[in-house]
mmCIF file of C-alpha atoms and ligand atoms in Angstrom:
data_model
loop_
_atom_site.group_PDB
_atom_site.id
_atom_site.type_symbol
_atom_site.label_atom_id
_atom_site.label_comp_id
_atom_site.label_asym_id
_atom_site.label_seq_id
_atom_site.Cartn_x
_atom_site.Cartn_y
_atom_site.Cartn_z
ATOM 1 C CA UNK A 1 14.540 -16.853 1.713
ATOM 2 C CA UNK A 2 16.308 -14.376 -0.359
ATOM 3 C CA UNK A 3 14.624 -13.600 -3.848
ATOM 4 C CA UNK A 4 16.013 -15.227 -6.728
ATOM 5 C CA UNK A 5 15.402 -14.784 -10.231
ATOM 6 C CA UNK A 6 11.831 -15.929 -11.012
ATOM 7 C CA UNK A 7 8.529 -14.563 -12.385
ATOM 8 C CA UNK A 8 7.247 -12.784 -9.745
ATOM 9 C CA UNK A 9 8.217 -8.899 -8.917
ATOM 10 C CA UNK A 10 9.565 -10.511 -5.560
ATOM 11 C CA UNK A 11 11.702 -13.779 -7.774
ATOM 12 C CA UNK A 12 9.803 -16.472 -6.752
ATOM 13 C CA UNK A 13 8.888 -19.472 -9.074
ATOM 14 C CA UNK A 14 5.114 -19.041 -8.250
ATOM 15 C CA UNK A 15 2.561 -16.372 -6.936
ATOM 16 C CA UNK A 16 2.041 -18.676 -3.724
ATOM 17 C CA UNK A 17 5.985 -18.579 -3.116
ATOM 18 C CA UNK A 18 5.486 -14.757 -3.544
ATOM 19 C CA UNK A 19 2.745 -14.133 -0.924
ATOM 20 C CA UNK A 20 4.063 -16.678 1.123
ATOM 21 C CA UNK A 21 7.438 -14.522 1.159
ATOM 22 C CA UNK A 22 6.113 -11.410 1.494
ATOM 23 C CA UNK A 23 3.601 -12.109 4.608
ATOM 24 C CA UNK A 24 6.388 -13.797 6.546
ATOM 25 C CA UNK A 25 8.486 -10.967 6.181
ATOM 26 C CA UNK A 26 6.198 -8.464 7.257
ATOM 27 C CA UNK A 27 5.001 -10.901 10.117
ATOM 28 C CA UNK A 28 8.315 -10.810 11.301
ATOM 29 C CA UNK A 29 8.202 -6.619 11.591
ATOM 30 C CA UNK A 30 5.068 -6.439 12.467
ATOM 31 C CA UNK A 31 5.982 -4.917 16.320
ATOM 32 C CA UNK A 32 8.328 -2.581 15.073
ATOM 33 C CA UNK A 33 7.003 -1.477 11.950
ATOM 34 C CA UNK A 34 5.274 1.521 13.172
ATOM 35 C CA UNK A 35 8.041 2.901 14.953
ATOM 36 C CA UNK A 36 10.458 2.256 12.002
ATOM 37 C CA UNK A 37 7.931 3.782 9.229
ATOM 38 C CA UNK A 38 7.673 6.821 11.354
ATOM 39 C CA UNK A 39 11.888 6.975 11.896
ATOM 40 C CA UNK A 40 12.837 5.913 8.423
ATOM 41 C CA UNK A 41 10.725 8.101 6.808
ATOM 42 C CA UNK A 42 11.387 10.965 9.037
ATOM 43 C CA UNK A 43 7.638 11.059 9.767
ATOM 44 C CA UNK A 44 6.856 12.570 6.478
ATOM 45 C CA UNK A 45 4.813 9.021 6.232
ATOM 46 C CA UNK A 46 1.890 10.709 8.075
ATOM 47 C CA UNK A 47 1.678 13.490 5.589
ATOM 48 C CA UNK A 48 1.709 11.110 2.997
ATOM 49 C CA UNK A 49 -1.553 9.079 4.550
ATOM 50 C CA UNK A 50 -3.053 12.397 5.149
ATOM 51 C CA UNK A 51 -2.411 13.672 1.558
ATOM 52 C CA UNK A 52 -4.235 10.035 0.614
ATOM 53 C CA UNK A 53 -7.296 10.846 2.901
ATOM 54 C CA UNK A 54 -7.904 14.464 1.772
ATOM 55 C CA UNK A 55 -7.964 13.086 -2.067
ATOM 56 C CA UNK A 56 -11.025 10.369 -1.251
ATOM 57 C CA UNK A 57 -12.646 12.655 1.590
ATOM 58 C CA UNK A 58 -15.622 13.439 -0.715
ATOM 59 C CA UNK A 59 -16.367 9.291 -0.903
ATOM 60 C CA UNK A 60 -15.839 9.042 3.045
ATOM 61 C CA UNK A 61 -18.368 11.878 3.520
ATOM 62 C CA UNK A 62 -20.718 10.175 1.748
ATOM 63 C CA UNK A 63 -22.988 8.425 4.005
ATOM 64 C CA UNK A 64 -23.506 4.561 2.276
ATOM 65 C CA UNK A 65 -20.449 3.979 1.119
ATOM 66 C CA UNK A 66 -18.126 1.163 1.175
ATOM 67 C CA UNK A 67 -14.459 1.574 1.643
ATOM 68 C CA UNK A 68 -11.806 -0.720 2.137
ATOM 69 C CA UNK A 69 -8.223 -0.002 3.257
ATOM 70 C CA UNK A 70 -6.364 -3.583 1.477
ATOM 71 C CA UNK A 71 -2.894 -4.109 2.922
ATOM 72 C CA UNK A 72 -3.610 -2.374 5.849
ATOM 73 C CA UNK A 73 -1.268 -3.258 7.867
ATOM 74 C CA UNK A 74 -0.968 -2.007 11.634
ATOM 75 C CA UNK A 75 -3.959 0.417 10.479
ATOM 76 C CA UNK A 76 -2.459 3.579 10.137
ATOM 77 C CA UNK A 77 -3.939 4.691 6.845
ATOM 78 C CA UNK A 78 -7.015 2.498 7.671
ATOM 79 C CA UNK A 79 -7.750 5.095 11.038
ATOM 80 C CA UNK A 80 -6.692 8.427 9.268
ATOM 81 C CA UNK A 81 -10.326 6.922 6.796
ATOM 82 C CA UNK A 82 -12.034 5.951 9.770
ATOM 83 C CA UNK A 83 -11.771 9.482 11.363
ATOM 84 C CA UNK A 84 -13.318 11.023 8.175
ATOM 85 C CA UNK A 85 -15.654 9.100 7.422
ATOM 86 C CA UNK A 86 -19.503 9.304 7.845
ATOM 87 C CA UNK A 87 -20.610 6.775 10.778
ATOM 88 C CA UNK A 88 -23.093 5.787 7.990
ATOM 89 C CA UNK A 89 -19.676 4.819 6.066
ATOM 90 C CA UNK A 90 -18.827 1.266 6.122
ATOM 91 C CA UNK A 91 -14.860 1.380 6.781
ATOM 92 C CA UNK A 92 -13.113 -2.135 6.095
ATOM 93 C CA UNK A 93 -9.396 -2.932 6.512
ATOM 94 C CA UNK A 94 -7.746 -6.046 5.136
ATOM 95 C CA UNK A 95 -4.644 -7.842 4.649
ATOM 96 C CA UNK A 96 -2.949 -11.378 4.373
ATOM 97 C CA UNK A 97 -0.470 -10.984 7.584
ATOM 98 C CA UNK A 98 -2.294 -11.951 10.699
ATOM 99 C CA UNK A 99 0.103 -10.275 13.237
ATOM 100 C CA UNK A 100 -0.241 -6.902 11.247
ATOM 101 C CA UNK A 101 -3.923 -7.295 11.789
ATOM 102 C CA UNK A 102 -3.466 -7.947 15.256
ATOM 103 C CA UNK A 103 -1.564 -4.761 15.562
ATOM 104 C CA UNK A 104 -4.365 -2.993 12.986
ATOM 105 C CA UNK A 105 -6.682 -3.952 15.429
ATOM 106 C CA UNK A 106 -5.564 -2.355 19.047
ATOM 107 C CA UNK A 107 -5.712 0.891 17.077
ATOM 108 C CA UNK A 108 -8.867 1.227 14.999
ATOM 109 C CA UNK A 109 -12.245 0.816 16.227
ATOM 110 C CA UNK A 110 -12.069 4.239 17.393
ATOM 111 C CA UNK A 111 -15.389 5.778 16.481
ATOM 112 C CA UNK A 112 -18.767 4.686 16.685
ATOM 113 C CA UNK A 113 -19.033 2.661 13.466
ATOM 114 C CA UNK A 114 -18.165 -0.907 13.429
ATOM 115 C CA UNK A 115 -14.680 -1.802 11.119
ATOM 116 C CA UNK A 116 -14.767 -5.163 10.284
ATOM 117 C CA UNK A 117 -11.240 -6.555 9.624
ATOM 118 C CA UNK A 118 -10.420 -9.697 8.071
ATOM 119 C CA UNK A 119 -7.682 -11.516 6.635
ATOM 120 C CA UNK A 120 -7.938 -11.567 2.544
ATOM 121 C CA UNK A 121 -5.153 -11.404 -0.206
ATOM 122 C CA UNK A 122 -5.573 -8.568 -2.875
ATOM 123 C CA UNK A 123 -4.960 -11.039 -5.800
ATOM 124 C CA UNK A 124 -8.216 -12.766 -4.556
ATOM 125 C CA UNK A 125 -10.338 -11.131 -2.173
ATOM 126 C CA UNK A 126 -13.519 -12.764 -0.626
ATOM 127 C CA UNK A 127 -15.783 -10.044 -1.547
ATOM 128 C CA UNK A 128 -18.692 -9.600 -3.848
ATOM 129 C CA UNK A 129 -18.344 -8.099 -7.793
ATOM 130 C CA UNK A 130 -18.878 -4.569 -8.080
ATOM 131 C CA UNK A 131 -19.363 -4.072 -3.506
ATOM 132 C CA UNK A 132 -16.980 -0.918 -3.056
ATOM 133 C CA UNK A 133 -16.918 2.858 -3.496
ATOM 134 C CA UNK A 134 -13.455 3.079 -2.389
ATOM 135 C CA UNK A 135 -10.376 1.113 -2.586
ATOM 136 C CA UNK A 136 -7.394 2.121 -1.157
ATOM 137 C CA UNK A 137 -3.649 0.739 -0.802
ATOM 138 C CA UNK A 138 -0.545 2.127 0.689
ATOM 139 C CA UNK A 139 2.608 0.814 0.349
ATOM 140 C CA UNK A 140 1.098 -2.602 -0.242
ATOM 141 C CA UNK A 141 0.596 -2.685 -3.910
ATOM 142 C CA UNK A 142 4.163 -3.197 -4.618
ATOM 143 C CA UNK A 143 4.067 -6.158 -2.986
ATOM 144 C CA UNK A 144 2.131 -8.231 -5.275
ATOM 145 C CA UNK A 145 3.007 -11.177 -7.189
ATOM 146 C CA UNK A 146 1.457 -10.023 -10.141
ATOM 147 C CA UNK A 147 0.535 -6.478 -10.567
ATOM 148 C CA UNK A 148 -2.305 -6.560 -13.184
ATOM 149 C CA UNK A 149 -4.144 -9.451 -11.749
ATOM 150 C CA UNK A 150 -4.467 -7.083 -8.646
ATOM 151 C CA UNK A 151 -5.227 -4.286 -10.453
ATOM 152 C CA UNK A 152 -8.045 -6.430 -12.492
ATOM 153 C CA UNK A 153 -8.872 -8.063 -8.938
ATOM 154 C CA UNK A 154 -9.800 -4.782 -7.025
ATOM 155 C CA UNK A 155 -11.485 -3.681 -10.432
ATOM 156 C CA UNK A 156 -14.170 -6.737 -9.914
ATOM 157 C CA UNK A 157 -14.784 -5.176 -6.276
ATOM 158 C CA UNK A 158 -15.604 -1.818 -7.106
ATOM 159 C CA UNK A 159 -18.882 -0.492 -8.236
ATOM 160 C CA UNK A 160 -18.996 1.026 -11.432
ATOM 161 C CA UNK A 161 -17.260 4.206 -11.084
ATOM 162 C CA UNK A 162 -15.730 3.409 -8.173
ATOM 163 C CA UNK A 163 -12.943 4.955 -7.184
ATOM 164 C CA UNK A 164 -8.728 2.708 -6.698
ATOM 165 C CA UNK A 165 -6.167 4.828 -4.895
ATOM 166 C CA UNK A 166 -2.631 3.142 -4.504
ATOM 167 C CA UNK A 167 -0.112 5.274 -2.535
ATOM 168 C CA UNK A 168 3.101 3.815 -3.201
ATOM 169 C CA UNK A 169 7.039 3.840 -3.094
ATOM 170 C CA UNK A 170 7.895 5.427 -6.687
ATOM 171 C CA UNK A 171 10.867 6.522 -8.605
ATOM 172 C CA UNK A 172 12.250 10.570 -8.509
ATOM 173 C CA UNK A 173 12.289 11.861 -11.617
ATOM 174 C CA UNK A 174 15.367 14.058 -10.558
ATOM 175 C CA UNK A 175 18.682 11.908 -11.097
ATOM 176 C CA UNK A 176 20.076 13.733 -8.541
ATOM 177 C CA UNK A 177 17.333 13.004 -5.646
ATOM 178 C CA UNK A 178 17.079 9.510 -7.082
ATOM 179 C CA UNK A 179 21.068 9.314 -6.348
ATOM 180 C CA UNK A 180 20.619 10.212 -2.771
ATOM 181 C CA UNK A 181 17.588 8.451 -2.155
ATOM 182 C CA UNK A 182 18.993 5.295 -3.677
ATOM 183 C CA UNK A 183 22.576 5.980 -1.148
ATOM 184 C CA UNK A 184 19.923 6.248 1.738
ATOM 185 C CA UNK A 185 17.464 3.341 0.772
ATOM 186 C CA UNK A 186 20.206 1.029 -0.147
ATOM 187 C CA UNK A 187 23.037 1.561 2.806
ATOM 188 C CA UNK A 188 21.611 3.381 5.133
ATOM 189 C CA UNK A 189 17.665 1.858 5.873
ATOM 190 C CA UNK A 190 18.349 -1.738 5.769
ATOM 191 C CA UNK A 191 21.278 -1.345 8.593
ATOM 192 C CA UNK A 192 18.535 1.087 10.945
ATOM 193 C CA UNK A 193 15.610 -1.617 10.035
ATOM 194 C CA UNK A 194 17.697 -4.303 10.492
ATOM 195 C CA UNK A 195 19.089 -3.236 14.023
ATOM 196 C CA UNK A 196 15.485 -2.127 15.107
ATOM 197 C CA UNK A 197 13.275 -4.856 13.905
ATOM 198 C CA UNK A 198 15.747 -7.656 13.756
ATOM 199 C CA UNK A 199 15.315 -8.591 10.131
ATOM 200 C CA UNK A 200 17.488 -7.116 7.773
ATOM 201 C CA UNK A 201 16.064 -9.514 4.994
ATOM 202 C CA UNK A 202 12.969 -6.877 5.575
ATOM 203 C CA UNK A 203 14.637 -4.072 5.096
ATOM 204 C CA UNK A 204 16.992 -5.048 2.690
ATOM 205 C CA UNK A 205 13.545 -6.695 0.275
ATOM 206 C CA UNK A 206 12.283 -2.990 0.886
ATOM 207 C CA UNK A 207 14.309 -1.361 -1.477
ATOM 208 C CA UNK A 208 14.683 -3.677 -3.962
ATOM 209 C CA UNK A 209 11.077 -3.901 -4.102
ATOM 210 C CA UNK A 210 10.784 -0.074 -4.736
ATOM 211 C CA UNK A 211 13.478 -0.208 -7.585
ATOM 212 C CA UNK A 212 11.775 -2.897 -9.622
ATOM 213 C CA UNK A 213 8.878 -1.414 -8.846
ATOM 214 C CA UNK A 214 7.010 0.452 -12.305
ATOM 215 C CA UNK A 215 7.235 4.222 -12.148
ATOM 216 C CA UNK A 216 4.227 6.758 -12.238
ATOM 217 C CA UNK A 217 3.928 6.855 -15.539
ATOM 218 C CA UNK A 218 4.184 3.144 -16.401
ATOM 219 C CA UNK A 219 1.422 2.180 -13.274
ATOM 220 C CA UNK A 220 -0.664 4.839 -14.021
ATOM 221 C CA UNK A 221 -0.799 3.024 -17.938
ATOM 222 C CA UNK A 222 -1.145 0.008 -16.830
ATOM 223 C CA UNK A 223 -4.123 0.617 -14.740
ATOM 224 C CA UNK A 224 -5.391 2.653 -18.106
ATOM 225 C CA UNK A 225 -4.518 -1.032 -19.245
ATOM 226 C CA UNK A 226 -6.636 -2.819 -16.777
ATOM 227 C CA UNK A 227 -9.737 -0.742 -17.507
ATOM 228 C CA UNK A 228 -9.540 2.455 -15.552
ATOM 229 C CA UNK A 229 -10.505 5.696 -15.966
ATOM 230 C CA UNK A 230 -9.280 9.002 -15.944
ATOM 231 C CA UNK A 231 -6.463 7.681 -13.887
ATOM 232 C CA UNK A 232 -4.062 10.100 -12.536
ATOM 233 C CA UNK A 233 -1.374 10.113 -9.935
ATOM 234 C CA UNK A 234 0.599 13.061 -7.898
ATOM 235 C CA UNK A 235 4.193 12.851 -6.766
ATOM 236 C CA UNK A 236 4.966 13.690 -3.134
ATOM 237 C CA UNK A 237 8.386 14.440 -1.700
ATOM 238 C CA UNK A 238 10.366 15.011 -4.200
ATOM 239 C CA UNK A 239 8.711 11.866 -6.120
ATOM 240 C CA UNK A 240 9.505 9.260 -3.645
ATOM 241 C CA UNK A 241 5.882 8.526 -3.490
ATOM 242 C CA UNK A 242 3.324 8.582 -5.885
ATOM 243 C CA UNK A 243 -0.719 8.649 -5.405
ATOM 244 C CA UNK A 244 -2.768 6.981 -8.215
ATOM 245 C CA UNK A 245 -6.128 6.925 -9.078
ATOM 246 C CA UNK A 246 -8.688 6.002 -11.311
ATOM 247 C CA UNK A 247 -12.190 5.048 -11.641
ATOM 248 C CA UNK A 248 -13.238 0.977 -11.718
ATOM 249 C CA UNK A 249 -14.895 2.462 -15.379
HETATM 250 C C1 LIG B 301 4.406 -1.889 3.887
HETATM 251 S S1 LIG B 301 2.983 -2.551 4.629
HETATM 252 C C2 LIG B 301 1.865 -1.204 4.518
HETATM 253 C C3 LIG B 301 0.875 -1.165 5.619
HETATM 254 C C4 LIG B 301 -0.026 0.065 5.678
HETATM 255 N N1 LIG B 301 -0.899 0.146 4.527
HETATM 256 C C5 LIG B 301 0.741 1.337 5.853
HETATM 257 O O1 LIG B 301 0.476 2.298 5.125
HETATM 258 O O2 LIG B 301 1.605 1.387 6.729
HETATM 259 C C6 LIG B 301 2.405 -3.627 3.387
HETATM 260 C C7 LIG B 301 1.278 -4.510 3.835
HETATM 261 O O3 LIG B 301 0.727 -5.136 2.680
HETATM 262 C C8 LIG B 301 0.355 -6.451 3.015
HETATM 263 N N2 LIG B 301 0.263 -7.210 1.756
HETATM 264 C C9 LIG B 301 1.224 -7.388 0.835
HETATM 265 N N3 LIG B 301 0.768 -8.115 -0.194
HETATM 266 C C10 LIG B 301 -0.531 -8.385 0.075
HETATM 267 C C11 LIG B 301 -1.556 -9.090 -0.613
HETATM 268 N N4 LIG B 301 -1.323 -9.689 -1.781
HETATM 269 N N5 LIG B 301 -2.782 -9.152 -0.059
HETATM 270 C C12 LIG B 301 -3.029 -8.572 1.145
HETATM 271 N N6 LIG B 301 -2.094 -7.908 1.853
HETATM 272 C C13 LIG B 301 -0.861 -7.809 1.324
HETATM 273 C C14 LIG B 301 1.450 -6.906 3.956
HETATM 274 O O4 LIG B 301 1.049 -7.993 4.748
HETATM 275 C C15 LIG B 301 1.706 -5.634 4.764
HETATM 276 O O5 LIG B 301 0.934 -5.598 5.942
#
């Protein structure tokens, strides 16, 4: 299905059109998508994770808490939490795409705390009010079909005070860097993903996802919009990602 014009960030008519898009699509690249996230991103991906897990290492430390990793995909952020956390930490990982949970799976598990994973979708997760410390989401967030209904959504699920971090694709403020991103993420990474994972669609949606995407500044008001506090957010590389945070309030 290519995206049409529509209401959602992703075109569709409807939120359910939206989600039902976006897990088939990353269904489809679920084998590959470690090796291409590593290649396209010239492994700089790691450092991004890592950067993630070094901001929310005090929460991990803590023993008690209650962290989940939502769109976790094959688990690569999910396992950089789990080997920093406390084994008195309760580590979850979620997402809507069963074969990326398959694949998140195989990898975690590695310490000697149980990670429960289960199959949710951030726009309405089967959790508690107020039952997490720690929310984080990389390269997931983007992906919703509507932003502030997710941002309001993970806000129910944290504890007062607790703590949102969304890692995601963003905009570089420098026109040239944005220029030569854009020539890469436009020509150049949908004709590598497309060879490697067999779905061009996927890597062609990837993108355009990132340029309709908000930039820093505009996410980091609307989650001041949604109710958080003392939100911030650090660009990495050059600005091609952005960390946010902010407190549930
Ligand atoms: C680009 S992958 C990122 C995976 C992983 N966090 C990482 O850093 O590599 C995006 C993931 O978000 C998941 N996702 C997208 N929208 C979602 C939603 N509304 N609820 C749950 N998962 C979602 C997709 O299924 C996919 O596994």
């Amino acid at each position: 299905m290519t995206a049409q014009r529509g209401t959602t960030p992703q075109g569709t008519a409807t939120e359910e059109q939206a989600a039902r898009y976006v897990r088939g699509m990353f269904g489809q690249v679920a084998g590959q998508y470690d090796l291409l996230n590593h290649l396209l991103s010239f492994q700089v991906d790691r450092y991004w994770r890592n950067t993630t897990v070094r901001r929310v290492e005090h929460i991990l430390r803590r023993p008690g808490m209650k962290v989940m990793d939502l769109c976790c995909g094959t688990g690569d952020l999910l396992l950089a939490l789990e080997q920093k956390a406390s084994e008195q930490t309760l580590v979850l990982g979620s997402d809507f795409c069963h074969p990326m949970l398959v694949a998140a799976a195989a990898k975690s598990g590695q310490r000697n705390a149980f990670t429960p994973l289960f199959e949710g979708d951030g726009l309405q997760l089967p959790l508690a009010d107020k039952s997490l410390d720690l929310v984080t989401v990389a390269f997931g967030f983007r992906n919703f079909a509507n932003y502030r209904r997710g941002l309001k959504e993970l806000r129910r699920v944290l504890k007062p005070g607790g703590m949102l971090a969304i890692l995601e694709f963003s905009t570089p403020p420098n026109p040239l860097i944005r220029g030569v991103y854009g020539f890469y993420s436009r020509r150049i990474l949908p004709t590598i993903g497309g060879l490697v994972s067999g779905s061009k669609e996927a890597y062609t949606y990837l993108p355009e996802s990132v340029r309709k995407f908000p930039g820093a500044e505009s996410l980091a008001a609307e989650m001041e919009g949604a109710g958080y506090t003392r939100v911030k957010f650090e660009r990495m590389t050059f600005g091609v990602v952005a960390l946010h945070t902010g407190l549930s309030g």
